[in-house]
Coordinates of C-alpha atoms in Angstrom, one line a residue:
X193 CA 0.0 0.0 0.0
X194 CA 1.4 3.4 -0.9
X195 CA 2.0 5.9 1.9
X196 CA -0.8 8.5 2.3
X197 CA -1.3 11.8 4.2
X198 CA -3.5 9.8 6.6
X199 CA -0.6 7.6 7.5
X200 CA 1.7 10.7 8.0
X201 CA -1.0 12.5 10.0
X202 CA -1.4 9.5 12.4
X203 CA 2.4 9.1 12.6
X204 CA 2.8 12.8 13.5
X205 CA 0.2 12.7 16.2
X206 CA 1.0 9.3 17.8
X207 CA 4.8 9.6 17.9
X208 CA 4.6 13.1 19.5
X209 CA 1.8 12.6 22.0
X210 CA 3.4 9.6 23.6
X211 CA 2.2 8.0 26.9
X212 CA 2.7 10.4 29.8
X213 CA 6.1 9.8 31.6
X214 CA 8.4 11.7 33.9
X215 CA 9.2 15.3 33.2
X216 CA 12.9 14.7 32.3
X217 CA 12.0 11.7 30.1
X218 CA 9.3 13.7 28.3
X219 CA 11.8 16.4 27.4
X220 CA 14.2 13.8 26.1
X221 CA 11.5 12.2 24.0
X222 CA 10.9 15.7 22.6
X223 CA 14.4 15.8 21.2
X224 CA 15.8 17.3 24.4
X225 CA 14.1 20.7 24.0
X226 CA 10.9 22.4 25.1
X227 CA 10.2 25.9 23.7
X228 CA 9.3 28.5 26.2
X229 CA 7.1 31.6 25.9
X230 CA 6.3 34.2 28.6
X231 CA 2.6 34.6 27.7
X232 CA 0.1 32.9 30.0
X233 CA -3.2 32.3 28.4
X234 CA -4.3 30.4 30.5
X235 CA -0.8 28.9 31.1
X236 CA 2.6 29.3 29.5
X237 CA 3.4 27.4 26.3
X238 CA 6.0 25.1 28.0
X239 CA 3.4 24.0 30.6
X240 CA 0.8 23.4 28.0
X241 CA 3.2 21.4 25.9
X242 CA 4.2 19.2 28.9
X243 CA 0.7 18.8 30.2
X244 CA -0.1 15.9 27.8
X245 CA 3.2 14.2 28.1
X246 CA 4.1 14.3 31.9
X247 CA 2.1 12.3 34.5
X248 CA 0.1 14.5 36.8
X249 CA 1.6 17.6 35.5
X250 CA 0.4 21.0 36.8
X251 CA 0.9 24.5 35.5
X252 CA 4.2 25.9 36.8
X253 CA 5.8 22.5 37.6
X254 CA 8.7 23.1 35.3
X255 CA 9.7 26.4 36.9
X256 CA 9.1 25.1 40.5
X257 CA 11.1 22.0 40.0
X258 CA 13.8 23.5 37.7
X259 CA 16.6 23.9 40.3
X260 CA 16.5 20.2 40.9
X261 CA 16.1 19.0 37.3
X262 CA 18.8 18.0 34.9
X263 CA 17.7 20.7 32.5
X264 CA 19.0 24.2 31.6
X265 CA 17.4 27.3 30.1
X266 CA 19.2 28.1 26.8
X267 CA 18.6 29.1 23.2
X268 CA 18.4 26.2 20.7
X269 CA 16.3 27.2 17.6
X270 CA 14.2 29.1 20.0
X271 CA 14.5 29.9 23.7
X272 CA 13.5 27.2 26.1
X273 CA 14.7 24.3 28.2
X274 CA 17.3 21.8 27.0
X275 CA 18.9 18.6 28.3
X276 CA 22.7 18.8 29.2
X277 CA 23.5 16.6 26.2
X278 CA 21.9 18.9 23.7
X279 CA 23.3 22.0 25.4
X280 CA 26.8 20.6 25.3
X281 CA 26.5 20.3 21.5
X282 CA 26.2 24.1 21.1
X283 CA 29.0 25.4 23.3
X284 CA 31.4 27.1 23.4
X285 CA 29.2 29.2 21.2
X286 CA 29.9 32.3 19.2
X287 CA 27.2 35.0 18.8
X288 CA 26.2 36.7 15.6
X289 CA 27.0 40.1 17.2
X290 CA 30.7 40.5 18.0
X291 CA 31.5 42.4 21.2
X292 CA 34.4 44.8 21.1
X293 CA 37.0 45.1 23.8
X294 CA 35.1 47.8 25.6
X295 CA 32.0 45.7 25.8
X296 CA 34.0 42.7 27.0
X297 CA 35.5 44.8 29.8
X298 CA 32.0 45.6 31.0
X299 CA 31.0 42.0 30.6
X300 CA 33.9 40.9 32.7
X301 CA 32.7 43.2 35.5
X302 CA 29.4 41.5 35.4
X303 CA 31.1 38.0 35.6
X304 CA 33.1 39.2 38.6
X305 CA 29.9 40.4 40.4
X306 CA 28.1 37.1 39.7
X307 CA 31.2 35.2 41.0
X308 CA 31.1 37.2 44.2
X309 CA 27.4 36.8 44.7
X310 CA 27.3 33.1 43.8
X311 CA 23.7 33.4 42.5
X312 CA 22.9 36.8 41.0
X313 CA 19.6 38.5 40.4
X314 CA 19.8 41.2 37.7
X315 CA 18.8 43.9 40.2
X316 CA 21.8 42.9 42.4
X317 CA 24.2 43.1 39.4
X318 CA 22.8 46.5 38.4
X319 CA 23.1 47.8 42.0
X320 CA 26.7 46.7 42.2
X321 CA 27.7 48.2 38.8
X322 CA 25.3 50.9 37.9
X323 CA 26.2 50.6 34.2
X324 CA 23.2 52.6 33.0
X325 CA 20.7 52.0 30.2
X326 CA 21.0 51.1 26.5
X327 CA 18.8 50.7 23.5
X328 CA 17.7 47.1 23.2
X329 CA 17.2 45.1 20.0
X330 CA 13.4 46.0 19.7
X331 CA 14.0 49.7 20.1
X332 CA 13.2 50.2 23.8
X333 CA 15.4 50.9 26.8
X334 CA 16.9 48.3 29.1
X335 CA 19.6 48.1 31.7
X336 CA 23.1 47.5 30.2
X337 CA 23.8 45.0 33.0
X338 CA 20.7 43.0 32.0
X339 CA 21.7 43.0 28.3
X340 CA 25.2 41.8 29.3
X341 CA 23.7 39.0 31.5
X342 CA 21.6 37.9 28.5
X343 CA 24.6 38.0 26.2
X344 CA 26.9 36.1 28.6
X345 CA 24.2 33.5 29.1
X346 CA 23.8 33.0 25.3
X347 CA 27.6 32.8 24.9
X348 CA 27.7 30.0 27.6
X349 CA 29.4 32.0 30.4
X350 CA 26.4 31.9 32.7
X351 CA 23.7 29.4 33.7
X352 CA 20.2 30.2 34.7
X353 CA 19.9 28.6 38.2
X354 CA 16.3 29.6 39.1
X355 CA 13.7 32.3 38.5
X356 CA 12.6 34.9 41.0
X357 CA 9.0 35.9 40.1
X358 CA 9.8 35.1 36.5
X359 CA 13.2 36.9 36.5
X360 CA 16.2 34.8 35.6
X361 CA 18.9 34.4 38.2
X362 CA 22.4 33.5 37.2
X363 CA 25.5 31.7 38.3
X364 CA 28.9 31.1 36.5
X365 CA 28.8 28.3 34.0
X366 CA 31.3 25.5 33.6
X367 CA 34.1 26.0 31.0
X368 CA 33.1 24.4 27.7
X369 CA 35.6 22.2 25.9
X370 CA 36.1 22.8 22.2
X371 CA 34.0 20.4 20.0
X372 CA 36.2 17.7 18.6
X373 CA 34.0 17.3 15.5
X374 CA 31.7 20.2 14.6
X375 CA 29.9 18.3 11.8
X376 CA 29.0 15.5 14.2
X377 CA 27.6 18.1 16.6
X378 CA 25.5 19.6 13.9
X379 CA 24.3 16.2 12.8
X380 CA 23.2 15.4 16.4
X381 CA 21.4 18.7 16.6
X382 CA 19.6 18.0 13.3
X383 CA 18.6 14.6 14.7
X384 CA 17.2 16.3 17.8
X385 CA 15.0 18.5 15.5
X386 CA 13.8 15.5 13.5
X387 CA 13.0 13.6 16.7
X388 CA 10.8 16.5 17.8
X389 CA 9.1 17.5 14.6
X390 CA 9.0 14.5 12.3
X391 CA 7.6 13.6 9.9
X392 CA 8.8 16.7 8.0
X393 CA 8.3 17.9 4.5
X394 CA 11.6 18.6 2.8
X395 CA 11.2 22.4 2.9
X396 CA 10.5 22.3 6.7
X397 CA 13.5 20.0 7.3
X398 CA 15.8 22.5 5.5
X399 CA 14.3 25.5 7.4
X400 CA 14.8 23.8 10.8
X401 CA 18.4 23.0 10.0
X402 CA 19.0 26.5 8.8
X403 CA 17.7 27.7 12.2
X404 CA 20.7 26.0 13.8
X405 CA 22.5 29.2 13.1
X406 CA 21.0 30.4 16.3
X407 CA 22.1 27.3 18.2
X408 CA 25.7 27.3 16.9
X409 CA 26.5 30.4 14.9
X410 CA 30.1 29.4 14.7
X411 CA 29.2 26.5 12.5
X412 CA 26.7 28.2 10.2
X413 CA 28.9 27.3 7.2
X414 CA 28.0 23.6 7.9
X415 CA 24.3 24.0 7.5
X416 CA 24.0 23.0 3.8
X417 CA 26.2 19.9 4.4
X418 CA 24.1 19.1 7.5
X419 CA 20.9 19.3 5.4
X420 CA 22.3 16.9 2.8
X421 CA 23.6 14.5 5.4
X422 CA 20.2 14.5 7.2
X423 CA 18.4 13.6 4.0
X424 CA 20.8 10.8 3.3
X425 CA 20.2 9.1 6.7
X426 CA 16.5 9.7 7.1
X427 CA 13.7 7.6 5.6
X428 CA 12.1 9.4 2.6
X429 CA 8.8 9.2 0.7
X430 CA 7.0 11.4 -1.9
X431 CA 3.3 11.9 -1.0
X432 CA 1.0 14.0 -3.2
X433 CA 4.0 15.7 -4.8
X434 CA 5.7 16.5 -1.5
X435 CA 8.9 14.9 -0.2
X436 CA 8.7 13.8 3.4
X437 CA 11.4 12.7 5.9
X438 CA 11.3 10.9 9.3
X439 CA 13.7 8.7 11.4
X440 CA 14.8 5.6 9.5
X441 CA 13.8 3.2 12.3
X442 CA 10.1 4.4 12.2
X443 CA 7.4 3.2 9.8
X444 CA 4.5 5.6 9.3
X445 CA 2.3 2.7 7.9
X446 CA 2.7 0.4 10.9
X447 CA -0.8 1.4 12.3
X448 CA 0.0 4.0 14.9
X449 CA -2.8 4.1 17.4
X450 CA -4.4 7.5 18.1
X451 CA -7.0 7.4 21.0
X452 CA -10.4 8.9 20.7
X453 CA -9.4 12.0 22.8
X454 CA -9.7 15.7 22.5
X455 CA -6.5 17.6 23.2
X456 CA -6.0 21.3 23.3
X457 CA -2.5 22.0 22.1
X458 CA -0.1 24.9 22.8
X459 CA 0.5 27.2 19.7
X460 CA 4.2 25.9 19.9
X461 CA 3.3 22.2 20.5
X462 CA 5.5 20.1 18.2
X463 CA 2.3 18.6 16.6
X464 CA 1.3 22.0 15.3
X465 CA 4.5 24.1 15.4
X466 CA 5.4 23.7 11.7
X467 CA 2.7 25.8 10.0
X468 CA 3.7 24.4 6.6
X469 CA 3.2 20.8 7.7
X470 CA 0.0 21.8 9.5
X471 CA -1.6 22.9 6.3
X472 CA -0.4 19.8 4.4
X473 CA -1.8 17.5 7.1
X474 CA -5.0 19.2 8.1
X475 CA -5.9 21.4 5.1
X476 CA -6.3 24.8 6.8
X477 CA -4.1 27.6 8.0
X478 CA -3.5 28.1 11.7
X479 CA -1.8 31.3 12.8
X480 CA -0.6 32.5 16.2
X481 CA -2.4 35.8 16.7
X482 CA -1.3 37.0 20.2
X483 CA 0.8 39.8 18.6
X484 CA -1.8 40.6 15.9
X485 CA -3.9 43.7 16.5
X486 CA -7.2 42.6 18.0
X487 CA -9.3 43.9 15.1
X488 CA -7.4 41.7 12.7
X489 CA -7.5 38.4 14.6
X490 CA -9.4 35.6 13.0
X491 CA -9.4 33.0 15.8
X492 CA -8.4 34.9 19.0
X493 CA -5.6 36.1 21.1
X494 CA -4.2 32.7 22.1
X495 CA -6.3 30.1 20.2
X496 CA -5.3 26.6 21.1
X497 CA -5.5 24.1 18.2
X498 CA -8.2 21.5 19.0
X499 CA -7.2 17.9 18.2
X500 CA -9.9 15.3 18.0
X501 CA -8.4 11.8 17.4
X502 CA -5.9 12.6 14.6
X503 CA -7.7 15.6 13.2
X504 CA -7.2 19.3 14.2
X505 CA -10.8 20.4 13.6
X506 CA -10.9 23.7 15.4
X507 CA -9.5 25.9 18.2
X508 CA -10.3 27.1 21.7
X509 CA -9.7 30.3 23.6
X510 CA -9.6 29.8 27.3
X511 CA -9.6 32.2 30.2
X512 CA -10.1 32.1 34.0
X513 CA -13.1 34.1 35.2
X514 CA -14.2 34.2 38.8
X515 CA -12.1 31.2 39.6
X516 CA -13.4 29.0 36.9
X517 CA -12.2 28.0 33.4
X518 CA -14.2 29.6 30.6
X519 CA -13.9 28.4 27.0
X520 CA -14.9 29.7 23.6
X521 CA -14.7 27.1 20.8
X522 CA -14.4 27.5 17.0
X523 CA -14.5 24.9 14.3
X524 CA -13.1 24.8 10.8
X525 CA -16.4 23.2 9.5
X526 CA -18.8 22.2 12.2
X527 CA -18.7 20.8 15.7
X528 CA -18.8 16.9 15.7
X529 CA -22.3 15.7 16.7
X530 CA -21.2 12.3 18.1
X531 CA -21.6 11.8 21.8
X532 CA -18.0 10.5 22.0
X533 CA -16.7 13.9 21.0
X534 CA -18.7 15.8 23.6
X535 CA -17.6 13.4 26.3
X536 CA -14.0 13.7 25.2
X537 CA -14.2 17.5 25.1
X538 CA -15.7 17.6 28.6
X539 CA -12.9 15.3 29.9
X540 CA -10.2 17.6 28.3
X541 CA -11.7 20.8 29.8
X542 CA -11.9 19.1 33.2
X543 CA -8.3 18.0 32.9
X544 CA -7.3 21.6 31.9
X545 CA -9.0 22.9 35.0
X546 CA -7.2 20.5 37.2
X547 CA -3.9 21.4 35.5
X548 CA -4.6 25.1 36.3
X549 CA -5.6 24.3 39.9
X550 CA -9.2 25.2 39.3
X551 CA -12.5 23.3 40.1
X552 CA -13.5 21.1 37.2

């Protein structure tokens, strides 16, 4: 039997929405990376992503447990939480923006203050140095010490050890050994992306690997070779005129089981993250509209894709009002009339309420 989009759709859903496990194991099964976002509507994206994949997960568990977890905040293709193994592939890392000697002297002052404090809140660093304010990358003003902390963290000189009311607190990082084989490191990072987002159309595979310039700018010249090497070791197929790729040890036609469940997914959940793949698999365009002017929004400020079995059939906007979860649903065509859908939707909304610490 030839491979079909139905096979790929079931493969995409079943391999990503695996049976709930421990928090650390879930992150590893997601390629070693969970994307983070500060918006909370009704919870942060990282919590919404882990909710389906971690046993008894509750909103905020990742941040609460972070100091004791074998994970680190860092930038991969986006900012988020990474395993030590994935993080080690990226460092020592060069940044796209080169600091001059004067900026490095200021950065060294920051490192000295962090070393003295042991764990440093940005307010404490600024109080110690009083370095003033600078224009940030989006045109506003920020403290120079905060910008230097961010830059030192990206370059691998600092670790995020905890958060204080959402603010990152830092400590000195370990010294990173030079990579013995940059191409092998790039291949491993490409494999992490495939593990998280497969099956992938060829254009998306190339885009993801090109985004490794953010993970390891020092090896951006290896991206084309990394793309070619990935295509050679992955399993390929052409479906409806589109080339697709997935791990060679997986078979999309094996009969992946997708339960009769409703799942409300984060906008950055790996099932729906790739908008190109989304349109190929589900036949409509989903857009994240939180930063779209309200009058121009089609589906809402923070519309969560609504997955029923292996079909994304609509979306939900959720909010907490008077201590209870309130939902507003939309559908691409029409709401399913079967009783099984209604029961599964009620179960998912009740689980979302528990996840948020609200009455069901």
